[in-house]
Short mmCIF file of C-alpha atoms and ligand atoms in Angstrom, two decimals:
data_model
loop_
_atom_site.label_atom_id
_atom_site.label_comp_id
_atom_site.label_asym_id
_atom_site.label_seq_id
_atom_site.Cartn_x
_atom_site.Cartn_y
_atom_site.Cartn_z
CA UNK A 1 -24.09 111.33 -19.32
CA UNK A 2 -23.44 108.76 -21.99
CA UNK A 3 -20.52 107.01 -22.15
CA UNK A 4 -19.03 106.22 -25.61
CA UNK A 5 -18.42 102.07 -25.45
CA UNK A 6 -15.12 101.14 -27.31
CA UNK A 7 -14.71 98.02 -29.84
CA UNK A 8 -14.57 95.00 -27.30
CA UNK A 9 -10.60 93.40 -27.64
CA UNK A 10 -10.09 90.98 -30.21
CA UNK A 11 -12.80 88.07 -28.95
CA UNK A 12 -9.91 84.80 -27.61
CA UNK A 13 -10.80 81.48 -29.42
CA UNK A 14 -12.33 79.54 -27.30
CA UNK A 15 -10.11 77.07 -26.82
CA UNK A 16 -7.44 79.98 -25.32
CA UNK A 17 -9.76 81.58 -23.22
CA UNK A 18 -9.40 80.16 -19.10
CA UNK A 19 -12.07 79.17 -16.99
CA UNK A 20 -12.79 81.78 -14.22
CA UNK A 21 -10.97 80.82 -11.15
CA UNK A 22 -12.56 81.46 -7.75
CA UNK A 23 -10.56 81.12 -5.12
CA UNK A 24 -11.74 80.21 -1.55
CA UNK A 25 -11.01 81.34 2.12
CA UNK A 26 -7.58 83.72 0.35
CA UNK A 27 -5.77 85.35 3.37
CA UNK A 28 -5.40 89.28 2.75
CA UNK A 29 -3.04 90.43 4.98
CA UNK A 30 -0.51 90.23 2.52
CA UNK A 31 -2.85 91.97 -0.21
CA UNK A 32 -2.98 95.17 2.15
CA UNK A 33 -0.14 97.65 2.43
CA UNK A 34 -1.44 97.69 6.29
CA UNK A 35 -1.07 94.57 6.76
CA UNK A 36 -4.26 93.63 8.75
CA UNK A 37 -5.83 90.52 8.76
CA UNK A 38 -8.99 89.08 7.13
CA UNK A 39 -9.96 86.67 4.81
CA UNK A 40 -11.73 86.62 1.11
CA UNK A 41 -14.08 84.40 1.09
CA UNK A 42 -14.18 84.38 -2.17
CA UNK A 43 -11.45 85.72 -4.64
CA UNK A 44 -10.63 86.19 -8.09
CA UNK A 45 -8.03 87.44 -9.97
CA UNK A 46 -8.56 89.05 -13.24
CA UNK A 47 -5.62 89.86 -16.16
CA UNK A 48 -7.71 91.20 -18.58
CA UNK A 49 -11.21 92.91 -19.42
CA UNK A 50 -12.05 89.38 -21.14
CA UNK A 51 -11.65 88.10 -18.28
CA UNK A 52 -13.97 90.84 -16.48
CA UNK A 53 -16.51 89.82 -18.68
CA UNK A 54 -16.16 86.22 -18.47
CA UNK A 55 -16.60 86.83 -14.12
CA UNK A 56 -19.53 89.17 -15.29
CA UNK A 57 -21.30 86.69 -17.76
CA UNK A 58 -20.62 83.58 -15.10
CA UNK A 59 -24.19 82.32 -13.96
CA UNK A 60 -22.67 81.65 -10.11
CA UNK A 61 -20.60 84.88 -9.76
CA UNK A 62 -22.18 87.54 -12.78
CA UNK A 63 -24.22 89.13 -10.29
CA UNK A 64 -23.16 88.58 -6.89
CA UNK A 65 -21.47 92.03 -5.06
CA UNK A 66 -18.02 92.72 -5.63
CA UNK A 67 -14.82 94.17 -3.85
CA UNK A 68 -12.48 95.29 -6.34
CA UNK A 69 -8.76 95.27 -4.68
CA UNK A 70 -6.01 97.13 -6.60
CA UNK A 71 -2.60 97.48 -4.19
CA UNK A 72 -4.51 97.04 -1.29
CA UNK A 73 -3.02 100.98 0.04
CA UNK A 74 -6.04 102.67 0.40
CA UNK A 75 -8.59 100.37 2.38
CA UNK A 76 -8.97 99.41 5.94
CA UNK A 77 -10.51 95.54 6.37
CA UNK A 78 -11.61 95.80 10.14
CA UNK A 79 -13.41 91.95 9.21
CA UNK A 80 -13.83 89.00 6.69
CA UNK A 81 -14.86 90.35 3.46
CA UNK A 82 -18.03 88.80 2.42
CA UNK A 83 -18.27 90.42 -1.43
CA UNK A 84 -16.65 88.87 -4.42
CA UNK A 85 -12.92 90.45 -4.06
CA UNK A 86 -11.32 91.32 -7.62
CA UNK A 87 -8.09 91.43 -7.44
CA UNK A 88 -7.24 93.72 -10.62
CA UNK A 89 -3.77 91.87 -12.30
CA UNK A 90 -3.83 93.78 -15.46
CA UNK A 91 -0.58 94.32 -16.78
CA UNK A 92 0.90 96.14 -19.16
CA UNK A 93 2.93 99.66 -20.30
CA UNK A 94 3.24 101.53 -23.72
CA UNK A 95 3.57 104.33 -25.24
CA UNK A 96 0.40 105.04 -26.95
CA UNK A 97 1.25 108.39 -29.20
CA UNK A 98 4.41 110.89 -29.36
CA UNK A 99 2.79 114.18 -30.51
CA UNK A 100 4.33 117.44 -30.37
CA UNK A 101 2.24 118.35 -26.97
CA UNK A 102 1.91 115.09 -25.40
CA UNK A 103 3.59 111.09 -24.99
CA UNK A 104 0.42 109.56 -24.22
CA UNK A 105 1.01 106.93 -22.09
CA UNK A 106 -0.77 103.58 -21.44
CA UNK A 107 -0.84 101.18 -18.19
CA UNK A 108 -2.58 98.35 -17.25
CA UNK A 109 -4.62 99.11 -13.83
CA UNK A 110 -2.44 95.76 -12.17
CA UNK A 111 1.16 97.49 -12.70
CA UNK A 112 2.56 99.11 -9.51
CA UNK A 113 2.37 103.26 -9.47
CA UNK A 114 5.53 103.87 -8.46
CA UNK A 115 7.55 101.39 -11.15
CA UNK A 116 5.23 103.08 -14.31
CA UNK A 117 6.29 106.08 -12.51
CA UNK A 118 10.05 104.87 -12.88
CA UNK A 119 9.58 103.48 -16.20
CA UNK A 120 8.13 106.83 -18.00
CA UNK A 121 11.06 108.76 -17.10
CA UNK A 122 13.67 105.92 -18.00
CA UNK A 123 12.07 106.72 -21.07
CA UNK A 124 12.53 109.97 -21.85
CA UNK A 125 8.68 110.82 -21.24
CA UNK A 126 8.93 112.97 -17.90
CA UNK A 127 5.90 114.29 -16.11
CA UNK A 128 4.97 111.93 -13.31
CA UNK A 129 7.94 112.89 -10.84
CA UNK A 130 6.18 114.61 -8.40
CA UNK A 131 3.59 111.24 -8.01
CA UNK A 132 7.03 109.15 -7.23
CA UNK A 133 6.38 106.70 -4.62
CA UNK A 134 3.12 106.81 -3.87
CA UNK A 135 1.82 102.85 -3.19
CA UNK A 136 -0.81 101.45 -4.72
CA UNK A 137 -1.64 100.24 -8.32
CA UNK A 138 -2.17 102.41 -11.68
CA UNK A 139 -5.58 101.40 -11.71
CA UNK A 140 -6.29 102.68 -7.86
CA UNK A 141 -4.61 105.95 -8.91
CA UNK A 142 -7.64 107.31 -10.75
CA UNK A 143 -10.07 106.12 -8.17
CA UNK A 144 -8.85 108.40 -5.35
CA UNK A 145 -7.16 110.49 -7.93
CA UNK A 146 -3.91 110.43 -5.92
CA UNK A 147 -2.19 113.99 -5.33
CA UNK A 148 1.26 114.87 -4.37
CA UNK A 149 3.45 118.01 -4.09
CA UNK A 150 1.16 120.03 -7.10
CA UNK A 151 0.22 117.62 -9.19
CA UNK A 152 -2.99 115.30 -9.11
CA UNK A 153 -3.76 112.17 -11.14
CA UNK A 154 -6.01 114.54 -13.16
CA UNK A 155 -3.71 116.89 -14.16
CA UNK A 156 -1.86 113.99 -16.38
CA UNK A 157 -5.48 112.10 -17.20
CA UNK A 158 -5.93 111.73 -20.81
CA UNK A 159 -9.00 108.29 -20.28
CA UNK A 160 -9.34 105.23 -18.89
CA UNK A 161 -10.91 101.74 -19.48
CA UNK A 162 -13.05 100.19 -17.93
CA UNK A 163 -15.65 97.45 -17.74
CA UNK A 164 -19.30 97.70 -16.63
CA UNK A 165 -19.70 95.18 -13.90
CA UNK A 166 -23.48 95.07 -14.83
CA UNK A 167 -23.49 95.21 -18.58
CA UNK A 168 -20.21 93.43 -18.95
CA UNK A 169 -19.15 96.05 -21.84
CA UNK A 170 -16.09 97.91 -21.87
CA UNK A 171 -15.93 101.96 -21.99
CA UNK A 172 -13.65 104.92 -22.20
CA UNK A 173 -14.26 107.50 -19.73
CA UNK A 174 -13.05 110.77 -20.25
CA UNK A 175 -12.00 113.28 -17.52
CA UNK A 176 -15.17 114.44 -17.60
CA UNK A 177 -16.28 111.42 -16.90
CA UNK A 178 -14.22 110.83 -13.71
CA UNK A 179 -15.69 113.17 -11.87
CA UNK A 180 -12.33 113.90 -10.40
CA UNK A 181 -12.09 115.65 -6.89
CA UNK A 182 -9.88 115.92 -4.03
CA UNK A 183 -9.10 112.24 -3.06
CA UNK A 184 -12.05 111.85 -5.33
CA UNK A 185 -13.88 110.64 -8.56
CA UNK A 186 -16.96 108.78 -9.43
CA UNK A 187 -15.17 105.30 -8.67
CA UNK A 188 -15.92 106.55 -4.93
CA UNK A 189 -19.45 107.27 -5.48
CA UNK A 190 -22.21 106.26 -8.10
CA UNK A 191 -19.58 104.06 -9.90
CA UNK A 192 -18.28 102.33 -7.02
CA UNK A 193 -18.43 98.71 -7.37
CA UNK A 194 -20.32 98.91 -10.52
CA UNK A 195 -16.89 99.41 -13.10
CA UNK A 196 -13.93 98.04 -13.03
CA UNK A 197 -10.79 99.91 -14.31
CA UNK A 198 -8.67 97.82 -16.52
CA UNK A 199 -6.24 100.57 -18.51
CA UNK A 200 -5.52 104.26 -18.00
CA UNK A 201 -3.57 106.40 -20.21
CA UNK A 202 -1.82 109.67 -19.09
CA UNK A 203 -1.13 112.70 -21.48
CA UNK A 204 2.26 113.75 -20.37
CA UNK A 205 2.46 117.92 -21.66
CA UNK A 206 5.53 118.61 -23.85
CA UNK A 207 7.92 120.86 -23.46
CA UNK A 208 7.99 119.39 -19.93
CA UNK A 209 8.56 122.09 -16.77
CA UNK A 210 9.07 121.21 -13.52
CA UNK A 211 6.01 121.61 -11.05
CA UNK A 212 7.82 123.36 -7.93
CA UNK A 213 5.91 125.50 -5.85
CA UNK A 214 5.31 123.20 -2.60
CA UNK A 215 7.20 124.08 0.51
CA UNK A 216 9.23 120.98 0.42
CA UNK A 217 10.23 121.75 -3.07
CA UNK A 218 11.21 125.18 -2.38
CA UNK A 219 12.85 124.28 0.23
CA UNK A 220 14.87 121.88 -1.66
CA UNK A 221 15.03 124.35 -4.48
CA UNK A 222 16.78 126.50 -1.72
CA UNK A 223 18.88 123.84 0.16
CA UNK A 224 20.75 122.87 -3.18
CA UNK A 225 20.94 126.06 -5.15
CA UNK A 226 19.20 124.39 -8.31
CA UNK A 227 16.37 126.38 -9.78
CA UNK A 228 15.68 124.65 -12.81
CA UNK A 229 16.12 121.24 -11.65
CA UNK A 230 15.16 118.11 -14.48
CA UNK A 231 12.78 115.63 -14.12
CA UNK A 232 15.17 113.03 -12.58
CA UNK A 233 16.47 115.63 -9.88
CA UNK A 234 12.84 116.32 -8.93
CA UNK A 235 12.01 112.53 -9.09
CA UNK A 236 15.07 112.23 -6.50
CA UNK A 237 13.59 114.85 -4.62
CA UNK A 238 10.37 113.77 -3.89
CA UNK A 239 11.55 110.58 -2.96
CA UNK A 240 13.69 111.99 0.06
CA UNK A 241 10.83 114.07 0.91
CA UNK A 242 8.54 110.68 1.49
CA UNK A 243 10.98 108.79 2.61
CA UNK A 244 11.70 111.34 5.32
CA UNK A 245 8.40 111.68 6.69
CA UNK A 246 6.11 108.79 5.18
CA UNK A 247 6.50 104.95 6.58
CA UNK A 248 7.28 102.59 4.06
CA UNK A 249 4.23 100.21 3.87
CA UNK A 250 6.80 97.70 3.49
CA UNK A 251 8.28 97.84 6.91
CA UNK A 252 5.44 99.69 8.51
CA UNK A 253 1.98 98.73 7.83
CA UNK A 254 -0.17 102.03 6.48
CA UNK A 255 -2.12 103.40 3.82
CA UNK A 256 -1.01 107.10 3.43
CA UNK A 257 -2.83 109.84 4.99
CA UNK A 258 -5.81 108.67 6.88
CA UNK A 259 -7.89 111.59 6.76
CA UNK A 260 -8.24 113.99 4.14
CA UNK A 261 -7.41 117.83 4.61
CA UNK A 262 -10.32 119.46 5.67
CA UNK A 263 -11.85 122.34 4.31
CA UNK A 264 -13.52 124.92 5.91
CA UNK A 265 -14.62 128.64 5.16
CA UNK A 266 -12.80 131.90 5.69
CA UNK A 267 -14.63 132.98 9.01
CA UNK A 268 -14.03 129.53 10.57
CA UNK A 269 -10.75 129.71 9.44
CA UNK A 270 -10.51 132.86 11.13
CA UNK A 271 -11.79 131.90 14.11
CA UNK A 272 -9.04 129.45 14.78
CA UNK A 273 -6.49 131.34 13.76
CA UNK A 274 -7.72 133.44 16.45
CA UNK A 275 -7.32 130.60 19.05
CA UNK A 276 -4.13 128.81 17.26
CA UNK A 277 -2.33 131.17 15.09
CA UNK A 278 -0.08 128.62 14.00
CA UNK A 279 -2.44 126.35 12.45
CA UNK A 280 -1.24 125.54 8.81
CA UNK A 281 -3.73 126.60 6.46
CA UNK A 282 -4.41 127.31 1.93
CA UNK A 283 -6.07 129.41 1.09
CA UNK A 284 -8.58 128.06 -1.90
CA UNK A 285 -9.10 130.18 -5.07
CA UNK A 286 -13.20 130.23 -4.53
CA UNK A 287 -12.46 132.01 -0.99
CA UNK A 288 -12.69 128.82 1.06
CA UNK A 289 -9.40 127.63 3.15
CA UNK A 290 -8.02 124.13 3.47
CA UNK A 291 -6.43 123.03 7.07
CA UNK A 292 -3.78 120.50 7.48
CA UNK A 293 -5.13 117.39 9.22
CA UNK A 294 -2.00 116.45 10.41
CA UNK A 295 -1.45 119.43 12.27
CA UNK A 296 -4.31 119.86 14.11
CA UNK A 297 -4.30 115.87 15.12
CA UNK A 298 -0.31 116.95 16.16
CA UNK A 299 -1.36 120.15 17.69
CA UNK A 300 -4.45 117.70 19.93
CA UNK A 301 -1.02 115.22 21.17
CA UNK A 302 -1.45 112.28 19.00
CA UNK A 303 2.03 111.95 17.65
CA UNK A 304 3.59 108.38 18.57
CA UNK A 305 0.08 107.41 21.18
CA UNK A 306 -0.53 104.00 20.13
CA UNK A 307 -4.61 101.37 20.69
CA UNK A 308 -3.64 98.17 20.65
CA UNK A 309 -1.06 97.52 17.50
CA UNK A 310 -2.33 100.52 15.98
CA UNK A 311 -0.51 103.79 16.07
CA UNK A 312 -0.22 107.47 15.08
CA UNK A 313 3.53 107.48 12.89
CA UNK A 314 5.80 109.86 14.94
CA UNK A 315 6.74 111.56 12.07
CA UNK A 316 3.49 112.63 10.70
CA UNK A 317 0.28 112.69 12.80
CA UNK A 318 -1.58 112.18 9.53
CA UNK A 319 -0.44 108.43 8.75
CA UNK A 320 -1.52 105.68 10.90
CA UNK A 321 0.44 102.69 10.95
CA UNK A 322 0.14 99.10 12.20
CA UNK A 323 2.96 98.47 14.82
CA UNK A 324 2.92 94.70 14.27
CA UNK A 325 -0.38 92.96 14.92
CA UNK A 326 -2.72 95.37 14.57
CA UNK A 327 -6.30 94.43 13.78
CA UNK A 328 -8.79 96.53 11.44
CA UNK A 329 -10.98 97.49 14.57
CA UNK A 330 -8.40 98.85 16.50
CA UNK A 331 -7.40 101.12 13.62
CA UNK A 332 -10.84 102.60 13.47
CA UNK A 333 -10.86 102.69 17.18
CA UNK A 334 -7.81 105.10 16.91
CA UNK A 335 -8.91 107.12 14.28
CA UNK A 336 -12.64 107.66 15.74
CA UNK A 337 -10.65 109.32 19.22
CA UNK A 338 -8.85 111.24 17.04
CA UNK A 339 -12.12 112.46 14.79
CA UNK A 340 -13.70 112.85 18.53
CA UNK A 341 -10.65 115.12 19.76
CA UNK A 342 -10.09 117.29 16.78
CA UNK A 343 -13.94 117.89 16.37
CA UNK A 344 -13.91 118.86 20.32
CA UNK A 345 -10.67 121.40 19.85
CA UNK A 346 -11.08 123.13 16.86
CA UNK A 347 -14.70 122.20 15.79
CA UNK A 348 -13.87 120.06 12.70
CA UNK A 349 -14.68 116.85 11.74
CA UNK A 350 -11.50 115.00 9.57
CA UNK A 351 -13.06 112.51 7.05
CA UNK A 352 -10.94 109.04 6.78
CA UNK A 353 -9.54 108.66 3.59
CA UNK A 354 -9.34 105.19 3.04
CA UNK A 355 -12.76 102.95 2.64
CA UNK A 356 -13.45 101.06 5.68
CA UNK A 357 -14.59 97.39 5.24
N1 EPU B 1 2.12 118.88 9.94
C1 EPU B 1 2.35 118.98 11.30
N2 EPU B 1 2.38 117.85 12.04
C2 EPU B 1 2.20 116.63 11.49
C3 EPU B 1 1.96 116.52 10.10
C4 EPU B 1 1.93 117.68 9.34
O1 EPU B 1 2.52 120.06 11.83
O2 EPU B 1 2.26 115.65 12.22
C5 EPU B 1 2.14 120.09 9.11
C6 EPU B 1 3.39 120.10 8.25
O3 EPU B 1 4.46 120.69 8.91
C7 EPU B 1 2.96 120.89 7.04
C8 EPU B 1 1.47 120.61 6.95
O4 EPU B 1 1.07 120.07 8.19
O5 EPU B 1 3.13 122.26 7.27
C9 EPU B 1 1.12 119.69 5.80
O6 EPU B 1 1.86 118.48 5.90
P1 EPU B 1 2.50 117.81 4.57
O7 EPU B 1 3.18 118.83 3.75
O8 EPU B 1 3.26 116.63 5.03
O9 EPU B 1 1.29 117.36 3.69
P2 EPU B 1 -0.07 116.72 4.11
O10 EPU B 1 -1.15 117.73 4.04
O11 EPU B 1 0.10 116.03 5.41
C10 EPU B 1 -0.72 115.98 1.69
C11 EPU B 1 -1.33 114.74 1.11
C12 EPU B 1 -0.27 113.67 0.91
C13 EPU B 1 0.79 114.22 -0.03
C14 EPU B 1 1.38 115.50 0.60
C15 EPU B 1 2.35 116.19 -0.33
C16 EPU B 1 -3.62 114.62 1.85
C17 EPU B 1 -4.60 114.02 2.79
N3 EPU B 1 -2.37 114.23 1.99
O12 EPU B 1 -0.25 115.61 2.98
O13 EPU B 1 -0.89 112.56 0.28
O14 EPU B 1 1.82 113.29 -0.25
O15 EPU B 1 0.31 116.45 0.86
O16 EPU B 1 1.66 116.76 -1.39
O17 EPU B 1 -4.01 115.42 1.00
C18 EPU B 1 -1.98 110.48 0.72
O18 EPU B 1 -3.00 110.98 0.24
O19 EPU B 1 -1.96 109.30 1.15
C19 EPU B 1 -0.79 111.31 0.86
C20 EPU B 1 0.31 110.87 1.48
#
């Protein structure tokens, strides 16, 4: 598919532009919301896509493999890390365009999630409330096209730089483009490692209605009497419901769900029900059903059972979280018994979420 290259940014005078820094032997434990230990050997940090192509166009470092690190919330480092690790610092926020549909917003891929989240609706530009609090960077947001309560990344995508890590060029990429899936886009697959996000801009639809729907919504929606509730109310609301059942990376190492929600087809789905009525299941629109992983690694007895320094959060058998010390390998120790257990109960096998390093 070919990809329509924008005008590079206005080329830095030589004098202005900085010499690529690599850094050597950079501890990451701090530069993973798990908080697991390993070491870059080699790191750089990167502000802008000039710099991106001044790492790409370097004679040493141009073509040597890469690691791009956002937030650090979605990746598992069970050793050293031998790549090149790019850690994205692009910063930035604007409003791009107020039309009568849309604010198009703007982001650079460094900026924390949950504070652009914050900013749009001190704004006035509402949209992104039911994506509050979910860790990680604007630029790792596309990659795994983050979900939450309705609403995925791609339902607010508008485009997205980025910069070939081959060619060194920059390039918009459409929707389209993104190959967005569940907990999925081409930034996973054939573009993984080979582009680097820099900026992504979000259409935010006006007039602006509230995405309820989702049980914990309605429940809310029921708890409080308010039907029509405004952006900030939802905002509010979504943050309760996280706080309530997800740990807070900050005081308990994790990176979100660890496996995705499996999906299986109607018969199989049948079958279980069969064995396990309870099991918590969606149907799909093309006939196929998705299962909630973290009930059927809850309904197997993982809740709170702990290898090593790694552990399943008692609140939600989905999340794993580092109880203080844990290393990388004991985390994919824990999650392999539970991939073994769930596949031997209910015939299933739960695919990690996070990449493994
Ligand atoms: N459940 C249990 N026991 C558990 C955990 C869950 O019985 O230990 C049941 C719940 O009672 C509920 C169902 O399983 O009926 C689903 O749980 P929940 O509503 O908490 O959502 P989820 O499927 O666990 C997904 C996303 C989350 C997202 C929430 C809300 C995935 C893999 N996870 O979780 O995303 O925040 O829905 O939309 O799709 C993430 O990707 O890191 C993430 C946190």
């Amino acid at each position: 598919m070919p990809i329509p290259s924008v005008p590079p940014e206005n080329p830095r005078p030589a004098a202005a532009s900085s010499a690529l820094v690599v850094e050597s032997r950079v501890g990451l434990r701090e530069l993973n919301t798990f908080g697991l230990p390993a070491v870059a050997q080699h790191l750089v940090r990167v502000r802008s896509a000039a710099d991106v192509r001044r790492l790409v166009d370097d004679p040493a470092w141009g073509r040597a493999p890469k690691f791009i690190l956002g937030g650090g919330s979605n990746v598992v480092f069970t050793r050293d890390v031998e790549p090149l690790v790019v850690k994205v610092e692009v910063m930035g926020r604007r409003l791009v365009e107020a039309t009568e549909t849309a604010w198009i917003v703007e982001a650079g891929a460094g900026e924390n999630w949950h504070g652009f989240v914050q900013w749009t609706l001190e704004q006035g530009w509402p949209g992104l409330e039911n994506l509050a609090l979910i860790p990680g960077t604007v630029g790792a947001a596309p990659v795994q096209n983050i979900g939450a309560y309705g609403v995925e990344l791609k339902d607010r995508f508008e485009s997205l730089e980025a910069v070939d890590l081959v060619t060194g060029r920059s390039v918009v990429l459409d929707a389209a483009a993104c190959r967005f899936g569940y907990r999925d886009s081409a930034f996973k697959q054939h573009l993984a490692g080979k582009s680097l996000i820099t900026r992504v801009r979000l259409r935010l639809p006006r007039p602006w209605w509230p995405v309820l729907g989702y049980l914990d919504l309605e429940r809310k929606v029921a708890e409080t009497g308010i039907t029509n509730p405004d952006s900030r109310t939802l905002f509010d609301w979504v943050c309760v419901i996280r706080r309530a059942k997800l740990p807070d990376p900050a005081m308990l190492g994790n990176a979100g769900s660890f496996f995705k929600n499996p999906v299986v087809s109607a018969e199989q789905c049948r079958d279980i029900i069969g064995r396990d009525p309870e099991v918590v299941h969606y149907p799909l629109p093309d006939g196929s059903v998705k299962l909630a992983a973290g009930w059927l690694i809850d309904a197997c007895g993982w809740k709170g059972k702990t290898v090593g320094g790694a552990g399943v959060h008692d609140r939600q058998a989905l999340v794993l979280v580092n109880r203080g010390g844990a290393t990388g390998g004991e985390v994919v120790t824990l999650a392999r018994a539970i991939q073994e257990s769930v596949y031997g109960r209910f015939g299933i096998r739960l695919e990690p979420e996070p990449v493994v390093m």
